Coordinates of C-alpha atoms and ligand atoms in Angstrom, one line a residue:
M152 CA 72.1 98.1 173.1
S153 CA 72.9 94.6 172.0
Q154 CA 76.5 93.7 171.6
A155 CA 77.5 92.8 168.1
E156 CA 78.1 89.2 169.2
D157 CA 76.9 88.1 165.8
I158 CA 79.3 90.3 163.9
E159 CA 81.3 87.3 162.8
S160 CA 78.2 86.0 161.0
V161 CA 78.2 89.0 158.6
D162 CA 78.1 87.7 155.1
Q163 CA 79.3 90.7 153.3
D164 CA 81.0 94.0 154.0
G165 CA 80.0 97.2 152.3
V166 CA 82.0 100.3 151.5
I167 CA 81.2 103.9 152.3
E168 CA 80.2 105.9 149.3
S169 CA 79.4 109.2 150.9
V170 CA 79.0 110.9 154.3
S171 CA 76.7 113.8 154.9
G172 CA 76.4 114.5 158.6
P173 CA 74.6 111.6 160.3
V174 CA 73.6 110.1 156.9
V175 CA 76.0 107.7 155.3
T176 CA 75.6 105.8 152.0
A177 CA 77.3 102.5 151.3
T178 CA 77.6 100.2 148.4
D179 CA 77.7 96.4 148.2
L180 CA 76.1 96.0 151.6
D181 CA 73.9 93.0 152.0
A182 CA 71.4 94.4 154.4
R183 CA 67.7 94.7 155.2
M184 CA 65.8 97.8 156.3
N185 CA 66.5 98.7 160.0
D186 CA 69.5 96.4 160.3
V187 CA 72.1 97.7 162.6
V188 CA 75.5 98.3 160.9
Y189 CA 78.9 99.3 162.1
V190 CA 80.3 102.2 160.0
G191 CA 83.9 103.1 159.2
D192 CA 87.2 102.1 160.7
E193 CA 85.9 103.1 164.2
G194 CA 82.8 100.9 163.9
L195 CA 80.2 103.7 164.6
M196 CA 76.7 102.4 165.2
G197 CA 74.1 103.1 162.6
E198 CA 70.8 101.8 161.2
V199 CA 69.8 101.1 157.6
I200 CA 67.0 103.5 156.6
E201 CA 66.8 103.2 152.9
I202 CA 67.9 100.6 150.3
E203 CA 67.9 101.4 146.6
G204 CA 69.5 98.8 144.4
N205 CA 73.1 98.5 145.5
L206 CA 73.0 101.7 147.5
T207 CA 72.2 101.5 151.2
T208 CA 71.5 104.6 153.3
I209 CA 72.4 104.5 156.9
Q210 CA 71.7 106.9 159.8
V211 CA 74.6 106.9 162.2
Y212 CA 74.0 107.3 165.9
E213 CA 77.4 108.8 166.5
E214 CA 79.4 111.8 165.3
T215 CA 80.7 111.1 161.8
S216 CA 83.4 113.7 161.4
G217 CA 86.6 112.2 160.0
V218 CA 84.7 109.2 158.5
G219 CA 85.2 109.1 154.7
P220 CA 84.4 107.2 151.5
G221 CA 86.2 103.9 151.1
E222 CA 85.9 102.9 154.8
P223 CA 84.2 99.6 155.5
V224 CA 80.6 99.0 156.7
E225 CA 79.7 95.8 158.5
N226 CA 76.2 94.5 158.9
T227 CA 75.1 92.8 162.1
G228 CA 72.0 91.4 160.4
E229 CA 70.1 92.4 163.5
P230 CA 67.5 95.2 164.0
L231 CA 68.2 97.9 166.6
S232 CA 67.4 96.2 169.9
V233 CA 67.6 96.8 173.6
D234 CA 69.0 94.6 176.3
L235 CA 66.3 93.9 178.9
G236 CA 66.8 92.3 182.3
P237 CA 67.7 93.2 185.8
G238 CA 70.0 96.2 185.9
V239 CA 67.9 98.5 183.7
L240 CA 66.6 100.4 186.7
D241 CA 68.9 102.8 188.4
A242 CA 70.8 103.0 185.0
I243 CA 71.6 106.1 183.0
Y244 CA 71.8 105.4 179.3
D245 CA 72.7 107.3 176.2
G246 CA 70.4 107.2 173.1
V247 CA 71.5 103.7 172.1
Q248 CA 71.3 102.2 175.6
R249 CA 75.0 102.4 176.4
P250 CA 75.3 103.0 180.2
L251 CA 76.9 106.4 180.7
D252 CA 78.9 105.3 183.7
V253 CA 80.5 102.5 181.7
L254 CA 81.2 104.8 178.8
E255 CA 82.7 107.3 181.1
E256 CA 85.0 104.6 182.5
K257 CA 86.0 103.5 179.1
M258 CA 86.4 106.9 177.6
G259 CA 87.4 109.0 180.6
T260 CA 84.6 111.4 179.9
A261 CA 80.9 111.2 179.1
F262 CA 79.5 112.3 175.7
L263 CA 82.7 112.1 173.8
D264 CA 82.4 108.5 172.8
R265 CA 82.7 107.0 169.4
G266 CA 82.6 103.5 168.3
V267 CA 82.5 102.3 171.9
D268 CA 80.2 99.4 172.5
A269 CA 78.8 98.6 175.9
P270 CA 75.9 96.3 176.7
G271 CA 72.8 97.8 178.2
I272 CA 72.9 95.6 181.2
D273 CA 75.8 94.2 183.1
F274 CA 76.7 90.7 182.1
E275 CA 78.8 90.0 185.2
T276 CA 76.6 91.0 188.1
E277 CA 74.9 88.0 189.8
W278 CA 71.2 88.4 190.7
E279 CA 69.4 86.4 193.3
F280 CA 66.7 84.4 191.4
T281 CA 63.7 82.8 193.0
P282 CA 61.5 80.6 190.9
T283 CA 57.7 81.2 191.0
V284 CA 56.9 78.0 189.0
D285 CA 57.9 74.4 189.6
V286 CA 59.3 71.6 187.5
G287 CA 56.4 70.1 185.6
D288 CA 54.5 73.3 185.3
T289 CA 53.6 74.4 181.8
V290 CA 54.5 77.9 180.8
E291 CA 53.7 79.9 177.7
A292 CA 55.3 82.9 176.0
G293 CA 55.3 85.9 178.4
D294 CA 54.7 83.9 181.5
I295 CA 56.5 84.8 184.7
V296 CA 58.9 82.1 185.9
G297 CA 60.7 83.8 188.7
E298 CA 61.6 86.9 190.6
V299 CA 64.7 89.0 191.3
P300 CA 65.0 91.8 193.8
E301 CA 66.3 94.3 191.3
T302 CA 66.4 97.4 193.4
E303 CA 65.2 98.4 196.9
S304 CA 61.8 99.3 195.4
I305 CA 61.2 96.9 192.5
T306 CA 61.0 93.2 192.1
H307 CA 62.0 92.2 188.6
K308 CA 59.8 89.5 187.1
V309 CA 61.7 87.0 184.9
M310 CA 59.5 86.1 181.9
V311 CA 59.5 83.6 179.1
P312 CA 60.4 85.8 176.1
P313 CA 57.3 86.7 174.0
D314 CA 58.7 85.0 170.9
Y315 CA 59.2 81.6 172.7
E316 CA 57.0 78.6 172.1
G317 CA 56.9 77.6 175.8
G318 CA 56.4 74.2 177.3
E319 CA 56.8 72.2 180.4
I320 CA 59.5 73.3 182.9
E321 CA 62.2 70.6 183.0
S322 CA 64.5 72.4 185.4
I323 CA 64.5 75.6 187.4
E324 CA 66.6 76.6 190.4
N325 CA 67.0 79.1 193.1
G326 CA 70.3 80.9 193.2
A327 CA 72.6 83.6 192.1
F328 CA 72.9 83.9 188.3
T329 CA 74.3 86.4 185.8
V330 CA 71.8 87.6 183.3
D331 CA 73.1 85.2 180.6
E332 CA 73.1 82.1 182.7
V333 CA 70.2 79.7 182.2
V334 CA 67.7 79.8 185.0
A335 CA 65.1 77.4 183.5
E336 CA 64.9 74.8 180.8
L337 CA 61.7 73.9 178.9
S338 CA 60.6 70.7 177.3
S339 CA 60.6 72.6 174.0
G340 CA 64.4 72.7 174.3
E341 CA 64.2 76.5 175.0
E342 CA 66.3 78.0 177.7
I343 CA 65.3 80.9 179.8
T344 CA 67.8 83.5 181.1
M345 CA 67.2 86.8 182.8
H346 CA 68.2 88.6 179.6
Q347 CA 65.9 89.4 176.7
E348 CA 66.6 91.4 173.6
W349 CA 63.8 93.2 171.8
P350 CA 63.8 95.3 168.6
V351 CA 63.0 98.8 169.6
R352 CA 60.7 99.6 166.6
Q353 CA 58.4 96.7 167.3
A354 CA 55.9 97.0 170.1
R355 CA 56.0 94.1 172.5
P356 CA 52.9 92.0 172.1
A357 CA 50.0 92.3 174.5
D358 CA 46.6 90.6 174.6
T359 CA 44.3 93.5 174.6
K360 CA 44.4 97.3 175.0
E361 CA 41.7 98.4 177.4
T362 CA 40.0 101.7 178.1
P363 CA 42.0 103.2 181.0
T364 CA 39.8 104.0 184.0
V365 CA 42.3 104.7 186.8
P366 CA 44.0 108.0 187.0
L367 CA 47.8 108.5 187.3
V368 CA 47.5 110.5 190.6
S369 CA 50.1 113.2 190.6
G370 CA 49.4 115.0 193.8
Q371 CA 49.3 118.2 191.7
R372 CA 46.0 119.9 192.2
I373 CA 45.6 121.4 188.8
L374 CA 46.4 118.0 187.2
D375 CA 44.3 115.7 189.4
G376 CA 41.6 118.3 189.9
L377 CA 41.1 119.7 186.4
F378 CA 43.1 117.8 183.8
P379 CA 43.7 114.3 185.0
I380 CA 45.6 111.7 183.0
A381 CA 44.8 108.0 183.1
K382 CA 47.3 105.3 183.8
G383 CA 47.9 104.2 180.3
G384 CA 47.1 107.6 178.9
T385 CA 48.9 110.1 176.8
A386 CA 49.7 113.7 177.5
A387 CA 51.7 116.6 175.9
I388 CA 53.2 119.4 177.9
P389 CA 54.5 122.3 175.9
G390 CA 57.2 124.2 177.8
P391 CA 58.5 127.5 176.7
F392 CA 61.8 128.4 178.4
G393 CA 61.4 129.3 182.1
S394 CA 57.8 128.2 182.3
G395 CA 58.5 125.6 184.9
K396 CA 58.8 122.6 182.7
T397 CA 61.7 121.1 184.7
V398 CA 60.0 121.5 188.0
T399 CA 56.7 120.1 186.6
Q400 CA 58.5 117.0 185.3
H401 CA 60.4 116.5 188.5
Q402 CA 57.2 116.7 190.4
L403 CA 55.6 114.1 188.1
A404 CA 58.6 111.8 188.4
K405 CA 58.6 112.1 192.1
W406 CA 54.9 112.0 193.0
A407 CA 53.0 110.3 190.2
D408 CA 51.8 107.0 191.5
A409 CA 53.5 105.0 188.8
D410 CA 55.6 102.0 189.8
I411 CA 58.3 102.8 187.3
V412 CA 59.5 106.0 185.6
V413 CA 61.4 106.0 182.4
Y414 CA 62.7 109.5 181.7
V415 CA 64.0 110.2 178.2
G416 CA 66.0 113.3 177.8
C417 CA 65.9 113.9 174.1
G418 CA 68.1 116.5 172.5
E419 CA 67.7 119.1 175.2
R420 CA 70.6 121.4 175.8
G421 CA 73.5 119.7 177.6
N422 CA 73.2 121.7 180.8
E423 CA 69.5 120.8 181.2
M424 CA 70.2 117.2 180.8
T425 CA 73.2 117.3 183.1
E426 CA 70.9 118.9 185.6
V427 CA 68.6 115.9 185.3
I428 CA 71.5 113.4 185.5
E429 CA 72.9 115.1 188.6
D430 CA 69.5 115.8 190.2
F431 CA 67.7 112.5 189.8
P432 CA 70.3 110.3 191.6
E433 CA 70.0 112.6 194.6
L434 CA 66.2 112.6 194.8
E435 CA 64.4 110.5 197.3
D436 CA 61.2 108.7 196.5
P437 CA 59.0 110.7 198.9
K438 CA 56.6 107.9 199.5
T439 CA 59.1 105.2 200.4
G440 CA 62.2 107.3 201.4
K441 CA 64.2 105.2 199.0
P442 CA 66.3 106.6 196.2
L443 CA 64.1 107.7 193.3
M444 CA 66.5 106.1 190.9
S445 CA 65.6 102.6 192.3
R446 CA 62.4 102.9 190.3
T447 CA 63.7 105.0 187.5
C448 CA 65.6 104.5 184.2
L449 CA 67.1 107.6 182.6
I450 CA 68.0 107.9 179.0
A451 CA 70.0 110.9 178.1
N452 CA 70.6 112.2 174.6
T453 CA 71.6 115.8 174.8
S454 CA 71.8 118.3 171.9
N455 CA 75.6 117.8 171.6
M456 CA 75.0 114.2 170.8
P457 CA 74.2 113.2 167.2
V458 CA 70.7 113.9 165.9
A459 CA 69.9 110.4 164.8
A460 CA 70.3 109.1 168.3
R461 CA 67.4 111.2 169.4
E462 CA 65.1 108.9 167.5
S463 CA 66.6 105.8 169.0
C464 CA 66.3 107.1 172.5
I465 CA 62.6 107.6 172.2
Y466 CA 62.2 104.0 170.9
T467 CA 64.6 102.6 173.5
G468 CA 62.6 104.3 176.2
I469 CA 59.2 103.1 175.1
T470 CA 60.5 99.5 174.7
I471 CA 61.9 99.5 178.3
A472 CA 58.6 100.9 179.5
E473 CA 56.7 98.0 177.7
Y474 CA 59.0 95.4 179.3
F475 CA 58.1 96.5 182.8
R476 CA 54.5 96.8 181.7
D477 CA 54.7 93.1 180.8
M478 CA 55.6 92.4 184.4
G479 CA 52.3 94.0 185.5
Y480 CA 53.7 97.4 186.5
D481 CA 52.3 100.8 185.8
V482 CA 55.0 102.7 184.0
A483 CA 55.2 106.4 183.3
L484 CA 57.4 107.5 180.4
M485 CA 58.4 111.1 180.1
A486 CA 60.0 112.3 176.9
D487 CA 61.7 115.7 176.9
S488 CA 61.4 116.9 174.3
T489 CA 59.6 115.4 171.4
S490 CA 60.3 118.6 169.4
R491 CA 64.0 117.8 169.3
W492 CA 63.2 114.3 168.0
A493 CA 61.0 115.8 165.3
E494 CA 63.8 118.2 164.4
A495 CA 66.1 115.2 164.0
M496 CA 63.6 113.6 161.7
R497 CA 63.6 116.8 159.7
E498 CA 67.3 116.9 159.4
I499 CA 67.6 113.3 158.3
S500 CA 64.8 113.7 155.9
S501 CA 66.3 116.8 154.3
R502 CA 69.6 115.0 153.9
L503 CA 67.7 112.2 152.1
E504 CA 66.2 114.9 149.9
E505 CA 62.7 113.7 150.7
M506 CA 59.8 115.9 149.7
P507 CA 59.3 118.2 152.7
G508 CA 56.0 118.7 154.4
E509 CA 54.9 121.6 156.6
E510 CA 57.8 123.8 157.8
G511 CA 60.3 121.3 156.3
Y512 CA 59.2 118.4 158.6
P513 CA 58.8 115.1 156.8
A514 CA 55.4 114.1 155.6
Y515 CA 55.6 111.1 158.0
L516 CA 55.9 113.3 161.1
A517 CA 52.3 112.7 162.2
A518 CA 52.7 109.0 161.6
S519 CA 55.9 108.7 163.6
L520 CA 54.4 110.7 166.5
S521 CA 51.3 108.6 166.6
E522 CA 53.2 105.3 166.3
F523 CA 55.1 106.4 169.5
Y524 CA 52.0 107.5 171.5
E525 CA 50.1 104.4 170.4
R526 CA 52.5 102.2 172.3
A527 CA 51.1 103.8 175.5
G528 CA 48.0 102.2 177.0
K529 CA 46.5 100.0 179.6
F530 CA 47.0 96.4 178.6
Q531 CA 46.0 93.0 179.4
N532 CA 49.4 91.3 179.0
I533 CA 50.0 88.0 177.4
N534 CA 50.8 86.5 180.8
D535 CA 47.4 87.7 182.1
T536 CA 48.8 90.4 184.3
E537 CA 47.7 94.0 183.7
G538 CA 50.1 96.8 183.1
S539 CA 50.2 100.3 181.7
V540 CA 52.4 102.7 179.9
T541 CA 51.6 106.3 180.3
A542 CA 53.4 108.6 177.8
I543 CA 54.0 112.2 178.6
G544 CA 55.8 114.1 175.9
A545 CA 57.2 117.6 176.4
V546 CA 57.0 119.8 173.4
S547 CA 59.1 122.9 172.9
P548 CA 57.3 125.1 170.3
P549 CA 59.6 127.8 169.1
G550 CA 58.5 131.1 170.6
G551 CA 55.7 129.3 172.4
D552 CA 53.7 129.3 169.2
F553 CA 51.3 126.3 169.4
S554 CA 50.3 126.5 165.8
E555 CA 53.6 124.9 164.6
P556 CA 53.5 121.4 163.2
V557 CA 54.9 119.4 166.1
T558 CA 52.5 120.9 168.6
Q559 CA 49.6 120.6 166.2
N560 CA 50.3 117.0 165.2
T561 CA 50.8 116.0 168.9
L562 CA 47.5 117.6 169.9
R563 CA 45.7 115.5 167.4
I564 CA 47.0 112.3 169.1
V565 CA 47.3 112.9 172.8
K566 CA 44.3 113.1 175.1
T567 CA 45.7 115.4 177.7
F568 CA 47.2 118.7 177.1
W569 CA 48.9 120.7 179.9
A570 CA 49.8 124.1 178.4
L571 CA 52.6 125.7 180.4
D572 CA 52.3 129.4 180.1
A573 CA 55.3 131.8 180.2
D574 CA 53.0 134.7 181.3
L575 CA 51.8 132.8 184.3
A576 CA 55.3 131.9 185.2
E577 CA 56.4 135.5 184.9
R578 CA 53.6 136.4 187.4
R579 CA 55.0 133.6 189.6
H580 CA 51.8 131.6 189.3
F581 CA 53.0 128.0 189.6
P582 CA 52.5 125.5 188.3
S583 CA 52.1 127.7 185.3
I584 CA 49.6 125.5 183.6
N585 CA 47.1 127.6 181.7
W586 CA 43.6 126.4 182.8
N587 CA 41.9 128.0 179.8
E588 CA 44.0 126.2 177.2
S589 CA 44.6 122.9 178.8
Y590 CA 42.3 119.9 178.6
S591 CA 41.9 116.3 179.4
L592 CA 39.7 113.9 177.5
Y593 CA 40.0 111.3 180.3
R594 CA 37.8 113.3 182.7
Q595 CA 34.6 111.3 182.0
Q596 CA 36.1 107.8 182.0
L597 CA 38.0 108.6 185.3
D598 CA 34.9 110.1 187.0
P599 CA 33.7 106.8 188.5
W600 CA 37.2 106.3 190.1
F601 CA 37.1 109.8 191.6
R602 CA 33.5 109.3 192.8
D603 CA 34.4 106.0 194.4
N604 CA 37.8 107.0 195.8
V605 CA 37.5 110.6 196.6
A606 CA 34.0 112.0 196.8
D607 CA 30.7 111.2 195.2
D608 CA 30.2 114.6 193.9
W609 CA 33.7 115.2 192.6
P610 CA 32.6 115.7 189.0
E611 CA 29.9 118.3 189.9
V612 CA 32.2 120.3 192.2
R613 CA 34.9 120.3 189.6
Q614 CA 32.4 121.5 187.0
W615 CA 31.5 124.3 189.3
A616 CA 35.1 125.4 189.5
V617 CA 35.5 125.1 185.7
D618 CA 32.4 127.3 185.2
V619 CA 33.6 130.0 187.6
L620 CA 37.1 130.1 185.9
D621 CA 35.4 130.3 182.5
E622 CA 33.2 133.2 183.7
E623 CA 36.2 135.0 185.1
D624 CA 37.9 134.6 181.7
E625 CA 34.9 136.3 180.0
L626 CA 34.6 139.0 182.6
Q627 CA 38.3 139.9 182.4
E628 CA 37.7 141.4 179.0
I629 CA 35.1 143.8 180.4
V630 CA 37.2 144.5 183.4
Q631 CA 40.0 145.6 181.2
L632 CA 37.7 148.0 179.4
V633 CA 35.7 149.5 182.2
G634 CA 37.4 148.4 185.4
K635 CA 36.1 146.0 188.1
D636 CA 34.0 148.5 190.0
A637 CA 31.7 149.0 187.0
L638 CA 30.6 145.4 187.1
P639 CA 27.4 144.4 188.8
E640 CA 27.9 143.1 192.4
D641 CA 27.3 139.5 191.6
Q642 CA 30.0 139.5 188.9
Q643 CA 32.4 141.2 191.3
L644 CA 31.8 138.4 193.7
T645 CA 32.4 135.8 191.0
L646 CA 35.8 137.5 190.3
E647 CA 36.6 137.2 194.0
V648 CA 35.7 133.5 194.1
A649 CA 37.8 132.9 190.9
R650 CA 40.7 134.7 192.5
Y651 CA 40.6 132.2 195.4
L652 CA 40.3 129.3 193.0
R653 CA 43.5 130.5 191.2
E654 CA 45.5 131.6 194.3
A655 CA 44.4 129.1 196.9
W656 CA 43.7 126.1 194.8
L657 CA 45.4 126.1 191.4
Q658 CA 48.7 127.5 192.7
Q659 CA 50.9 125.0 194.3
N660 CA 54.4 125.4 195.7
A661 CA 56.6 122.5 194.6
F662 CA 59.2 123.6 197.2
H663 CA 57.0 123.6 200.3
D664 CA 57.2 120.5 202.4
V665 CA 53.4 120.1 202.7
D666 CA 52.2 121.8 199.6
T667 CA 54.5 119.9 197.2
Y668 CA 52.1 116.9 197.3
C669 CA 48.3 117.2 197.6
D670 CA 46.3 114.1 198.2
P671 CA 43.2 114.1 195.9
K672 CA 41.0 114.1 199.0
K673 CA 42.7 117.3 200.1
T674 CA 42.4 118.7 196.6
Y675 CA 38.6 118.0 196.8
R676 CA 38.2 119.3 200.3
M677 CA 40.0 122.6 199.5
L678 CA 37.8 123.1 196.5
L679 CA 34.7 122.5 198.6
A680 CA 35.8 125.1 201.1
I681 CA 36.0 127.7 198.3
K682 CA 32.6 126.6 197.2
T683 CA 31.3 127.0 200.8
F684 CA 32.6 130.6 200.7
N685 CA 31.0 131.1 197.3
D686 CA 27.6 129.7 198.5
E687 CA 27.6 131.7 201.7
A688 CA 28.7 134.9 199.9
F689 CA 26.0 134.7 197.3
D690 CA 23.3 134.1 199.9
A691 CA 24.5 137.2 201.7
L692 CA 24.5 139.2 198.5
E693 CA 20.9 138.1 197.8
A694 CA 20.0 139.2 201.3
G695 CA 21.3 142.7 200.4
V696 CA 24.7 142.7 202.0
P697 CA 27.2 144.9 199.9
V698 CA 29.9 142.9 198.2
E699 CA 32.8 144.7 199.9
E700 CA 31.5 143.7 203.3
I701 CA 31.2 140.1 202.3
T702 CA 34.7 139.8 200.8
D703 CA 36.1 141.6 203.8
V704 CA 35.3 139.0 206.4
D705 CA 38.3 138.0 208.5
A706 CA 38.2 134.3 207.7
S707 CA 38.3 134.4 203.9
P708 CA 42.0 135.1 203.5
R709 CA 42.7 131.9 205.4
L710 CA 41.5 130.1 202.3
N711 CA 45.0 130.9 201.0
R712 CA 46.6 128.9 203.8
M713 CA 44.8 125.6 203.3
N714 CA 47.5 124.4 200.9
T715 CA 50.3 124.5 203.5
S716 CA 48.2 123.1 206.3
D717 CA 49.3 119.7 207.5
E718 CA 46.2 119.0 209.6
W719 CA 44.1 120.1 206.7
N720 CA 40.9 118.3 207.7
E721 CA 40.6 120.2 211.0
F722 CA 41.9 123.4 209.5
I723 CA 39.3 123.4 206.7
D724 CA 36.4 122.2 209.0
E725 CA 37.1 125.1 211.3
L726 CA 37.6 127.6 208.5
E727 CA 34.2 126.6 206.9
S728 CA 32.4 127.2 210.2
E729 CA 34.0 130.6 210.6
L730 CA 33.2 131.6 207.1
E731 CA 29.6 130.6 207.7
E732 CA 29.3 132.3 211.0
Q733 CA 31.0 135.6 209.9
I734 CA 29.2 135.9 206.6
R735 CA 25.8 135.0 208.1
S736 CA 26.4 137.6 210.9
L737 CA 26.3 140.3 208.2
Y738 CA 22.5 139.9 207.7
Ligands
ADP1017 P1 62.0 125.6 182.6 O1 62.5 124.2 182.8 O2 60.7 125.7 181.9 O3 63.0 126.5 182.0 P2 62.0 125.6 185.5 O4 61.2 124.4 185.7 O5 63.4 125.6 185.8 O6 61.7 126.2 184.1 O7 61.3 126.7 186.4 C1 61.8 128.0 186.6 C2 61.6 128.5 188.0 O8 60.2 128.7 188.3 C3 62.1 127.6 189.1 O9 63.4 127.7 189.4 C4 61.2 127.9 190.3 O10 61.7 129.0 191.0 C5 59.9 128.3 189.6 N1 58.9 127.3 189.6 C6 58.5 126.5 188.6 N2 57.5 125.6 188.9 C7 57.3 125.8 190.2 C8 56.4 125.3 191.2 N3 55.5 124.3 190.9 N4 56.4 125.7 192.4 C9 57.3 126.7 192.8 N5 58.1 127.3 191.9 C10 58.2 126.9 190.7

């Protein structure tokens, strides 16, 4: 978060009138909406959220106990902004972009800070800057002027800030610079440094938002196979306790083919966030062998941190994501959990005594959620690069009840829904994503990509799997009433095929070296093998072979071992020939 360098320029100080949790009112403050203010003797960071005559209402991003009427309030005159530049990756921030390690040093402990300011990026580190334009070249707002090797994995692009006029490059040099040193001068008199500030509530500009047509490949069969998300798409993932939410999110952070991951831990219990903070720095990027953190930025706002900061952490996260998008990267933003953010809005709203909407949430809940998700997308950037922000929001519906307002409002906005299911998790079916309730509205627009890059008949084969699983769902009701043996033989066979789809294809073990990541080609090939079994089995049934004999062939249980097979091409080729041979020998 930006330092209050401009604090001397404050025209007028206000005085605290009342304190109610995170909501503070002040009189005599000359402020505009969304200005950042420093509250009380300790200078706690807050943001103006309402102005009525001489009375200004502020939400404070830090614990306000002990702060009382009569204490001063100072206005910075600046909106809530993030510091952008090299050093954002590999960082762990709190909700207002203060690096946790710096806070820890200053405070001796994390999470117990008040009134401590720390810039979002280090102003002392020197970065090796290499220009990509020459003196005499003309650059416009957003254009890339140079590069910095930020981490082992990511090259940071230094850009003309979007609100600059631009002009001819008058000087630009190779060398080591701190983020605040000038690396280029323009004929307009503007100076370019590696540091940009951007107000978090304002989307960074882009030329056009385009229909996304490339999937964010996750290597998770149920996601890539049945419910794919596009690069630049939106998804919600509701996760009741113990349903495998953490594992799913780790898998996405590790395996999704995004260049950059921004992980926002918003209001989850302290121990869960600590888990993330401790786990992530240890994780390796499985594709490069480099530390996962070298392409990740973590923002941690746990439930023991003040509620108002939950809101800022969401906006901080999406702004950082947009900044890397502007460099031409594909960014995946994961927010866990948007329910805690909504609860924070509810708390602030009730303290403001606003008219409550459904279940006490403010009437603007839907608008706030959609404003957030709308910042996702595939964009043609103003510097002519293409980049994307994919937003994946976890939702924690109390009691797993999807009819509550946060889940419902989220469902109206996002185009992918991965419904984690506590029952499946209990039965140890992982990932416990319910295939009957989940959906993806990107399927059709991604089909051409899958046809070109995986298999020409991908959509048809997937549809076959969907149909079999649907039929199983319908048949289950009858089975529960009369038992499986009462079904006609063809339906019994369908149940057997569906069982293989669930056990051999949809289940995936995140902790198995081979199974943890499944290339889409393997996902397709595995599905095709089950379809081969299906086709052979139905031919045999038509030829009069009893269903038990068909399902008893030696080769079929080996379908369950395709997932862990390293040499899967050979394994599956061989398995298919055996299935054919053994089933055909029955008639
Ligand atoms: P939550 O975060 O929803 O409380 P976790 O993600 O911690 O749940 O998952 C609970 C347990 O379920 C894990 O410790 C693990 O044993 C198991 N599990 C979850 N997902 C998978 C998976 N994809 N593969 C294997 N085991 C899993």
